[in-house]
Short mmCIF file of C-alpha atoms and ligand atoms in Angstrom, two decimals:
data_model
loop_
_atom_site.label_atom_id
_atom_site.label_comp_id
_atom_site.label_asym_id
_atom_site.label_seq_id
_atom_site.Cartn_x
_atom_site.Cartn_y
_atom_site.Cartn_z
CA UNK A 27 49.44 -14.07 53.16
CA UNK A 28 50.28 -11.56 50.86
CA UNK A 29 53.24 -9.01 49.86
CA UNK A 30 51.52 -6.44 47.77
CA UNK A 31 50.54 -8.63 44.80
CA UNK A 32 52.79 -11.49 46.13
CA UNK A 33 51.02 -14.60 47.28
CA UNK A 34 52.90 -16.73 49.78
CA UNK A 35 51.11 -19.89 50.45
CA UNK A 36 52.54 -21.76 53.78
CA UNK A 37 53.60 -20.81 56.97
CA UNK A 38 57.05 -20.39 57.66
CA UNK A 39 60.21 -18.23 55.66
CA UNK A 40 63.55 -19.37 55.43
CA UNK A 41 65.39 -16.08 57.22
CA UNK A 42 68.03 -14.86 55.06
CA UNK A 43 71.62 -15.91 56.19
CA UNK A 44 74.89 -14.79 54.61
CA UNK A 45 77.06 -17.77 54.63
CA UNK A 46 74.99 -20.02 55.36
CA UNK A 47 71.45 -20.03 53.55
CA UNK A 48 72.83 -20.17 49.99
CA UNK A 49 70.69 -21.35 46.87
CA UNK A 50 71.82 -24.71 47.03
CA UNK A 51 70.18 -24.78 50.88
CA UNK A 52 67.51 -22.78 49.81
CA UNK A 53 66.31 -25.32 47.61
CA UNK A 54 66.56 -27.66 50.23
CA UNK A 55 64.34 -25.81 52.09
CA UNK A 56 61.64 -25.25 49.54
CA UNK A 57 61.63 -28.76 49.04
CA UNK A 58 60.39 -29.64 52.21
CA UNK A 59 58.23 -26.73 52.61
CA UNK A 60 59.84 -23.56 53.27
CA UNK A 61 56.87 -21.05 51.81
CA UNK A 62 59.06 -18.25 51.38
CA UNK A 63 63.10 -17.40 51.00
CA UNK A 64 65.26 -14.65 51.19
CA UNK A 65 69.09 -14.24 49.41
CA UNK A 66 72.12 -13.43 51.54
CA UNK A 67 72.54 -9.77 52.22
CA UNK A 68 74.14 -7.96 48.80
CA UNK A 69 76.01 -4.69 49.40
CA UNK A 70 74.04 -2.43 47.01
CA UNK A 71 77.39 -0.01 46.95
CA UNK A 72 78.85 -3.84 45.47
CA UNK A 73 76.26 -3.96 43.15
CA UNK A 74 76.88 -0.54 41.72
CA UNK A 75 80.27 -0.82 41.81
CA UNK A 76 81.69 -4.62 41.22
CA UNK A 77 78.65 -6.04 39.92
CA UNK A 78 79.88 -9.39 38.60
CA UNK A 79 81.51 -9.92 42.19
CA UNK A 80 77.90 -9.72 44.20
CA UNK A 81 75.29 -11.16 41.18
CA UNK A 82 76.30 -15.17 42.62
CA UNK A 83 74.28 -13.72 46.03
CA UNK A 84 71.35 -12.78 44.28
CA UNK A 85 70.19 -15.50 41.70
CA UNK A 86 67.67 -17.83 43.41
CA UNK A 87 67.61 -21.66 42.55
CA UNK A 88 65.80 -22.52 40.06
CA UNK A 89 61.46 -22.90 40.61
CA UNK A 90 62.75 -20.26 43.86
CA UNK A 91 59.72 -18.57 44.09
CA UNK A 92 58.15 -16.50 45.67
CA UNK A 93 61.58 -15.20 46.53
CA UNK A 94 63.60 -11.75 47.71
CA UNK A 95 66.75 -10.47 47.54
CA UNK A 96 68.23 -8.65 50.09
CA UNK A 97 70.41 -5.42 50.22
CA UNK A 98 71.76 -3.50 52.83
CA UNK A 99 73.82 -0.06 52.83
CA UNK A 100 72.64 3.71 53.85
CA UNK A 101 72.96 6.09 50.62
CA UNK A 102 69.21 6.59 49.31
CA UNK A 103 70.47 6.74 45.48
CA UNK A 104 72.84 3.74 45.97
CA UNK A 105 70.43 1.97 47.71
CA UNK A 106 67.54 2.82 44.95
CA UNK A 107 70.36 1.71 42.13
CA UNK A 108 71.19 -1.46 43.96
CA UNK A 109 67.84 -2.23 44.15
CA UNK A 110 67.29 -2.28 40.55
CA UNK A 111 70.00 -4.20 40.11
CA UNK A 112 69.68 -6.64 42.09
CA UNK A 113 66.18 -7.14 40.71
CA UNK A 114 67.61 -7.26 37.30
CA UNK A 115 69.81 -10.06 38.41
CA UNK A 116 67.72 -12.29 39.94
CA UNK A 117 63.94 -11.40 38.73
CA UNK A 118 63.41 -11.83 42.39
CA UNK A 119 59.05 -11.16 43.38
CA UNK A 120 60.07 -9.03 46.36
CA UNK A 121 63.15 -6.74 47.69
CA UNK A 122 64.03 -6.74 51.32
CA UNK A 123 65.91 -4.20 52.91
CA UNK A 124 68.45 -5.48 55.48
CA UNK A 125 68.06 -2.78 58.69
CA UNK A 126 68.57 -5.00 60.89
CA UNK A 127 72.27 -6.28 60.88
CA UNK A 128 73.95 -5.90 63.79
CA UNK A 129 77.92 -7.18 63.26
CA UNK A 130 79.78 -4.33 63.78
CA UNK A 131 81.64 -3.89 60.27
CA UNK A 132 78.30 -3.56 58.91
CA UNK A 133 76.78 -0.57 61.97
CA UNK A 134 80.33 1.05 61.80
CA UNK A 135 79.40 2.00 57.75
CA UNK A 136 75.95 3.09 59.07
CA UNK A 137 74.56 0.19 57.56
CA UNK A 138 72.25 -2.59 58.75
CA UNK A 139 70.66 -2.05 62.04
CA UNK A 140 72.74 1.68 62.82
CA UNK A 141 69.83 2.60 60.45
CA UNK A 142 67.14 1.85 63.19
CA UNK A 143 68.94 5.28 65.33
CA UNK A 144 68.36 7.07 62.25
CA UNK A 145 64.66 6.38 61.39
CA UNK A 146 64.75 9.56 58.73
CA UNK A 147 67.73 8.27 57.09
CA UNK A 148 66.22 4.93 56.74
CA UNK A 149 62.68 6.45 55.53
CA UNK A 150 64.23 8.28 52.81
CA UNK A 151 65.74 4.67 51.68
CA UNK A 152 62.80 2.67 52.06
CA UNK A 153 61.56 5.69 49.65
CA UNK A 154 64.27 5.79 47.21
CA UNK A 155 63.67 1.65 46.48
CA UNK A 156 59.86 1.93 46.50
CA UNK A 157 60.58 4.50 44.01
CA UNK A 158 62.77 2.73 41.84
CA UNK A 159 62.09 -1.04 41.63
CA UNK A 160 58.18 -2.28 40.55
CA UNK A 161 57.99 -5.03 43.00
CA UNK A 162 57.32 -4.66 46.45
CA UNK A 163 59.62 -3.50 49.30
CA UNK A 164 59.95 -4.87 52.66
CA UNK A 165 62.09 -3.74 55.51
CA UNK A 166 63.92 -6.54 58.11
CA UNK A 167 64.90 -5.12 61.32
CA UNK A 168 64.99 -5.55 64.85
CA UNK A 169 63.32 -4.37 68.34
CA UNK A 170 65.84 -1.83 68.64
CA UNK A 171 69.58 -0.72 69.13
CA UNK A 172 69.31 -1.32 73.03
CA UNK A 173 67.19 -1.63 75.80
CA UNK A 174 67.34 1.64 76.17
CA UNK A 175 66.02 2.38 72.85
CA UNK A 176 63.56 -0.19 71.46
CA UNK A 177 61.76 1.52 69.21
CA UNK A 178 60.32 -0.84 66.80
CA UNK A 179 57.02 -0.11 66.40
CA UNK A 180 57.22 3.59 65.40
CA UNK A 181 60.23 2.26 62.88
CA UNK A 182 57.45 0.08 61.33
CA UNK A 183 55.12 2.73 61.10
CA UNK A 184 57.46 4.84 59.67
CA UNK A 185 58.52 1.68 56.89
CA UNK A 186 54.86 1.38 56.53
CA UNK A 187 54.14 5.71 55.42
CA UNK A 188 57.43 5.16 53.36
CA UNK A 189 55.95 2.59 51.04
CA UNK A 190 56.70 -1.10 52.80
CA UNK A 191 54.50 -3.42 51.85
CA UNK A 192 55.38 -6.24 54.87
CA UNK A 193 57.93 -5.61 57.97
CA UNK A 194 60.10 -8.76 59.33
CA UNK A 195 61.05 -8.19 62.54
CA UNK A 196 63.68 -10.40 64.67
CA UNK A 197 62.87 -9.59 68.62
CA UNK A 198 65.85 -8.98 69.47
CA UNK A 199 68.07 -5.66 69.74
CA UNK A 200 71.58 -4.72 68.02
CA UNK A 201 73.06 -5.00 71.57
CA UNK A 202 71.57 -8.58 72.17
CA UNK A 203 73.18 -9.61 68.87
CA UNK A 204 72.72 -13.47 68.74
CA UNK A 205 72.17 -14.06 72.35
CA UNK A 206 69.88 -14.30 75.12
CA UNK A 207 66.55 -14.59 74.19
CA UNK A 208 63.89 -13.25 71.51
CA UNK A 209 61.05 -11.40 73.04
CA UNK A 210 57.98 -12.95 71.19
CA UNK A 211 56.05 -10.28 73.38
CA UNK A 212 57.69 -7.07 72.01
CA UNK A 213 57.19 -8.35 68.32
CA UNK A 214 53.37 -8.84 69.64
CA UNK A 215 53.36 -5.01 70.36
CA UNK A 216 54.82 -4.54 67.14
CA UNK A 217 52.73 -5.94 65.00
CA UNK A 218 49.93 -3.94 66.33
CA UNK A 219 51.56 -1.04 65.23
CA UNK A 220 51.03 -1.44 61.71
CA UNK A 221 48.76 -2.85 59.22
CA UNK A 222 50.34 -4.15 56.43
CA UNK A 223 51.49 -7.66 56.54
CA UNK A 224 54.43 -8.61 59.53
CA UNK A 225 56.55 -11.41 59.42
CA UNK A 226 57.85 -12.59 63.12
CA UNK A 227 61.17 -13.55 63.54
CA UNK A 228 63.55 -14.98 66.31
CA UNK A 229 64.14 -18.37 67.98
CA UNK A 230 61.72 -20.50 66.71
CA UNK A 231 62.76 -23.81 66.75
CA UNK A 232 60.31 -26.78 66.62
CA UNK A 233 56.85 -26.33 65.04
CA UNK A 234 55.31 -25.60 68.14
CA UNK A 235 57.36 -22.75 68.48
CA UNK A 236 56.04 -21.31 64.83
CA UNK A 237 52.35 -21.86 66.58
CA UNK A 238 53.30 -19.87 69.89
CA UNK A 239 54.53 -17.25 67.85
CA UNK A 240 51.70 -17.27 65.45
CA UNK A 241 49.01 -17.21 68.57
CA UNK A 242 51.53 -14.72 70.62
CA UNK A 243 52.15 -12.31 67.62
CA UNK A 244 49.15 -12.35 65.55
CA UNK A 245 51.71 -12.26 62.42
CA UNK A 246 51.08 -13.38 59.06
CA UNK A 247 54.14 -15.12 58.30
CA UNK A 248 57.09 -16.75 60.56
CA UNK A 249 60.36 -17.08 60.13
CA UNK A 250 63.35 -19.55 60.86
CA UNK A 251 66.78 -19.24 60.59
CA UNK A 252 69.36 -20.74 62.57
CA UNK A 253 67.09 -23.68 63.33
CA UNK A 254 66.92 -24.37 59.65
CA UNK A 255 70.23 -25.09 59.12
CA UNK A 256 70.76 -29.36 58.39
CA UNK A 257 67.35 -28.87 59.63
CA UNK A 258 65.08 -28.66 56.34
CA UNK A 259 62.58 -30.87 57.70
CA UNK A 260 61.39 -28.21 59.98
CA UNK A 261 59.18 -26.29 57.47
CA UNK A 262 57.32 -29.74 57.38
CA UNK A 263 56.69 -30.13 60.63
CA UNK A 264 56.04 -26.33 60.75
CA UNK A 265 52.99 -27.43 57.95
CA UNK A 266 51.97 -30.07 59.41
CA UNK A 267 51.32 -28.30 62.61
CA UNK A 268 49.59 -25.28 61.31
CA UNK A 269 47.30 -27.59 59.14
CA UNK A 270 46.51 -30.02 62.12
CA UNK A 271 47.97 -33.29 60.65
CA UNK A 272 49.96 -35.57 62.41
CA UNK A 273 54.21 -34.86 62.20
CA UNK A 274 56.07 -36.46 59.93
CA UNK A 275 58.26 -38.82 60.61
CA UNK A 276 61.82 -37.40 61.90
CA UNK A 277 64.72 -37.91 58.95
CA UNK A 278 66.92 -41.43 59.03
CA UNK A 279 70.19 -40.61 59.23
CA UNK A 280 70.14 -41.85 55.46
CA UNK A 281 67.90 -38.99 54.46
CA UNK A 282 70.29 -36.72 56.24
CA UNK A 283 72.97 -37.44 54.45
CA UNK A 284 71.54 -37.85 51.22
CA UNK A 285 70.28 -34.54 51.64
CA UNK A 286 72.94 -33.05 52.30
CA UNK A 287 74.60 -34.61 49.44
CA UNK A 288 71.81 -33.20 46.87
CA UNK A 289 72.49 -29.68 48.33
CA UNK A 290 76.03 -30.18 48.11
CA UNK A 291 76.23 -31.08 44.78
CA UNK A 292 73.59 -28.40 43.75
CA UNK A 293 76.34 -25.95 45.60
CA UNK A 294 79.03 -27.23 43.49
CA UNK A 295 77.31 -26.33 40.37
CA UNK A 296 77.03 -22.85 41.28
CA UNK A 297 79.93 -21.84 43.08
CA UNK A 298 82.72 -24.74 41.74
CA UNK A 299 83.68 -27.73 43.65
CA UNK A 300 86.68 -26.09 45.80
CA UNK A 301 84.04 -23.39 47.47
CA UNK A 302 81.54 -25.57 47.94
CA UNK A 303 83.11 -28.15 49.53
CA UNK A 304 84.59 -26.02 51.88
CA UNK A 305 81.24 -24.75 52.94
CA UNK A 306 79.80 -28.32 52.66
CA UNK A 307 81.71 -29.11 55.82
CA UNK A 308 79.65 -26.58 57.99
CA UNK A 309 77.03 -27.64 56.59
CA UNK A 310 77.84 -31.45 57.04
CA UNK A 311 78.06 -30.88 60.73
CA UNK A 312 74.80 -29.28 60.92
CA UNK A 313 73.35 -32.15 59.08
CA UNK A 314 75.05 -34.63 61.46
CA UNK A 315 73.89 -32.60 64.49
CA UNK A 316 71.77 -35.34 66.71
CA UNK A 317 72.88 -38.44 64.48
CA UNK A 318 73.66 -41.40 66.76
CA UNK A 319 77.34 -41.76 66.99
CA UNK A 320 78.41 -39.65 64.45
CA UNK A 321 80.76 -37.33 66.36
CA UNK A 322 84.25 -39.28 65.03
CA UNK A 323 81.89 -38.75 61.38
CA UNK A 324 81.73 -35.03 62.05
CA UNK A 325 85.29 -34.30 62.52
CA UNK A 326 86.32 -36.50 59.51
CA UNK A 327 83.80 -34.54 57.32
CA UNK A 328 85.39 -31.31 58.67
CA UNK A 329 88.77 -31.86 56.45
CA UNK A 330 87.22 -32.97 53.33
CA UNK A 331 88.68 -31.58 49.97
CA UNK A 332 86.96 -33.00 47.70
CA UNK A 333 82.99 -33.61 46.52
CA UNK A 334 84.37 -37.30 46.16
CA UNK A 335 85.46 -37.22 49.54
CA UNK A 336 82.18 -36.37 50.72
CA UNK A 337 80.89 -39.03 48.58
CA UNK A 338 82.68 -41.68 49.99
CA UNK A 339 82.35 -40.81 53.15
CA UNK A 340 78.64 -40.90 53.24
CA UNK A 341 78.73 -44.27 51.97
CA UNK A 342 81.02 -45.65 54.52
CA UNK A 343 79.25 -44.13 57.10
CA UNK A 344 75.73 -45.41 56.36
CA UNK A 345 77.18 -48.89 55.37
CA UNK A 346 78.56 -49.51 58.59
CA UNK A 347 75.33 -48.21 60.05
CA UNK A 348 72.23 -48.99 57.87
CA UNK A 349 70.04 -49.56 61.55
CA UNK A 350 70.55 -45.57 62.25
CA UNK A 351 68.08 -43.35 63.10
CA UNK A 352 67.92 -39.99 63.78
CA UNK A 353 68.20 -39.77 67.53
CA UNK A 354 69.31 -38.31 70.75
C1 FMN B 26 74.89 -16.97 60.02
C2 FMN B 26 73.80 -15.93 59.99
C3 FMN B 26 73.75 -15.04 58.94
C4 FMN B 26 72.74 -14.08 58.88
N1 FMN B 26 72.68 -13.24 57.80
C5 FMN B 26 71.63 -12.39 57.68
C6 FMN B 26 71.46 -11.61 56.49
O1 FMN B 26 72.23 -11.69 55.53
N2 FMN B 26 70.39 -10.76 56.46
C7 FMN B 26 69.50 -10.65 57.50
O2 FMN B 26 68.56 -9.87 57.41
N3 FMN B 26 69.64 -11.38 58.62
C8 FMN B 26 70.67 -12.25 58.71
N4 FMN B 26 70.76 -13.05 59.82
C9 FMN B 26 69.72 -12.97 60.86
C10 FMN B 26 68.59 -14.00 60.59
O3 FMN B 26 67.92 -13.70 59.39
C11 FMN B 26 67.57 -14.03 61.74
O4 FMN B 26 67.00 -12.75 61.86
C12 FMN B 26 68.19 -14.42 63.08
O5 FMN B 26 69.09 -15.49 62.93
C13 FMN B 26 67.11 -14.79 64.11
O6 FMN B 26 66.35 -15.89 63.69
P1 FMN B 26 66.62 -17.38 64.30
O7 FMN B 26 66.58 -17.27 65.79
O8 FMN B 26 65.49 -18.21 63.74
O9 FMN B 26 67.97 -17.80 63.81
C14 FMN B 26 71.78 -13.99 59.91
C15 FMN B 26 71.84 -14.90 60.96
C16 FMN B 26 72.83 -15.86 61.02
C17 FMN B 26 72.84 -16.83 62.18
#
């Protein structure tokens, strides 16, 4: 598929996740297939204002391409400056706008998905970016604020007239937040609504999932998020899948680990050893998630301090069990 002048060749996006899909994961991702990624959510008013604060966000890893950075906020010229910006600092192919956030610091600013009750507001920012940055726009939202009020489709009709060049929707609405489950249905309708490119979001998490959605929604791209996470591997099977060869073979616990290592260390390059490692613990877990007898593992890795810590670790875990495989 295509975003304007964009190619993306593959099948399945890495979703953009603030504290959690960072370059160094990223990378990760790419590595094993990910077609597509997308940079934490920037403030743009950050951007304007404390610039050197919110540039880390934005620079992709290096070879990240094709590759967007995100921004949310609700002021038109802030938004249209931020854009620039954040183009500026990363020389990213493609700039998303986040309308779809739905944590409640983020809705109470008007921000994120409160944009989605105020389709003219958002039009005249989807306008203000197209406007101002040379590389296409895209809009990521969601089905709606509530049940009550899914309205979706005419909000990607409207992104579309302001100058979108691809929609990502996640089916779910700001009420639903995280929970219960997306409605691969609704996104079908939603797609139909427009006819530039749509990118289908929302609890896919196994490569047959990514083909249900793709048959279900008719979309052009699909994206995966939470089931990404220690879970790189997935945009392979994803591939695999779509292209009709056989599945890979699932990770050893070894290539877990070592995995996990190579991101962490890529992590500690860019944001210093004391930041990283701190997130490398999350990340650790997710890694570990569905390794044999790794649970005492997991809660040792949650108190490490140190990138030698992790290190060792590692080691003494896959010494004592070089036989491990990835398993129930
Ligand atoms: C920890 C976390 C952080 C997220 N941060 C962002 C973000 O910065 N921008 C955004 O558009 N969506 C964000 N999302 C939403 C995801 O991009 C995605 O729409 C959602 O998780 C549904 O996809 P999934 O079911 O595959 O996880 C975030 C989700 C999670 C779990």
């Amino acid at each position: 598929m295509n975003i304007g002048p964009v190619a993306v060749t593959g099948h399945a996006a890495l979703a953009p996740m603030a504290g959690a899909a960072d370059a160094a994961f990223r990378a990760m991702t790419r590595r094993f297939g990910a077609a597509y990624t997308v940079s934490e959510m920037a403030s743009a008013r950050a951007l304007v204002y404390q610039p050197t604060r919110t540039s880390e966000l934005l620079i992709p890893a290096p070879g990240e391409a094709p590759f967007a950075v995100q921004i949310f906020g609700s002021e038109p010229e802030i938004m249209a400056e931020g854009a620039r910006l954040a183009l500026a600092m990363s020389g990213a192919q493609v700039v998303d706008i986040n309308m779809g956030c739905p944590t409640p610091k983020i809705v109470a600013n008007g921000d994120g998905c409160a944009l989605m009750r105020d389709p003219e507001k958002a039009r005249r920012i989807i306008e203000a970016v197209v406007k101002a940055v040379p590389v296409p726009v895209t809009v990521k939202f969601r089905l709606g604020w509530d049940e009550d009020d899914r309205n979706a489709a005419s909000f990607a009709r409207m992104a579309q007239d302001a100058g979108a060049q691809a929609v990502c929707v996640h089916g779910r609405t700001r009420a639903q937040m995280y929970a219960g489950k997306a409605d691969w249905d609704a996104l079908a309708r939603v797609r139909e609504a427009v006819t530039i490119p749509f990118i289908a979001n929302g609890d896919v998490k196994s490569a047959e999932d990514a083909q249900t959605l793709y048959r279900k929604t008719g979309c052009d791209l699909v994206m995966i998020g939470r089931a990404a996470l220690g879970n790189p591997w997935i945009f392979a099977e994803v591939e695999a899948k779509m292209s009709g060869l056989p599945a890979p073979a699932a990770p050893t616990a070894e290539e877990r680990l070592r995995t996990a290592r190579a991101q962490i260390a890529l992590a500690c390059e860019r944001k210093g050893e004391h930041i990283a490692v701190l997130e490398a613990r999350k990340h650790l877990a997710w890694y570990l998630k569905g390794v044999r007898q790794s649970a005492a593992y997991r809660a040792r890795f949650a108190e490490v301090k140190t990138a030698a810590e992790i290190d060792a670790l590692i080691e003494e875990f896959l010494e004592r069990r070089p036989d491990l495989d990835y398993g129930a």
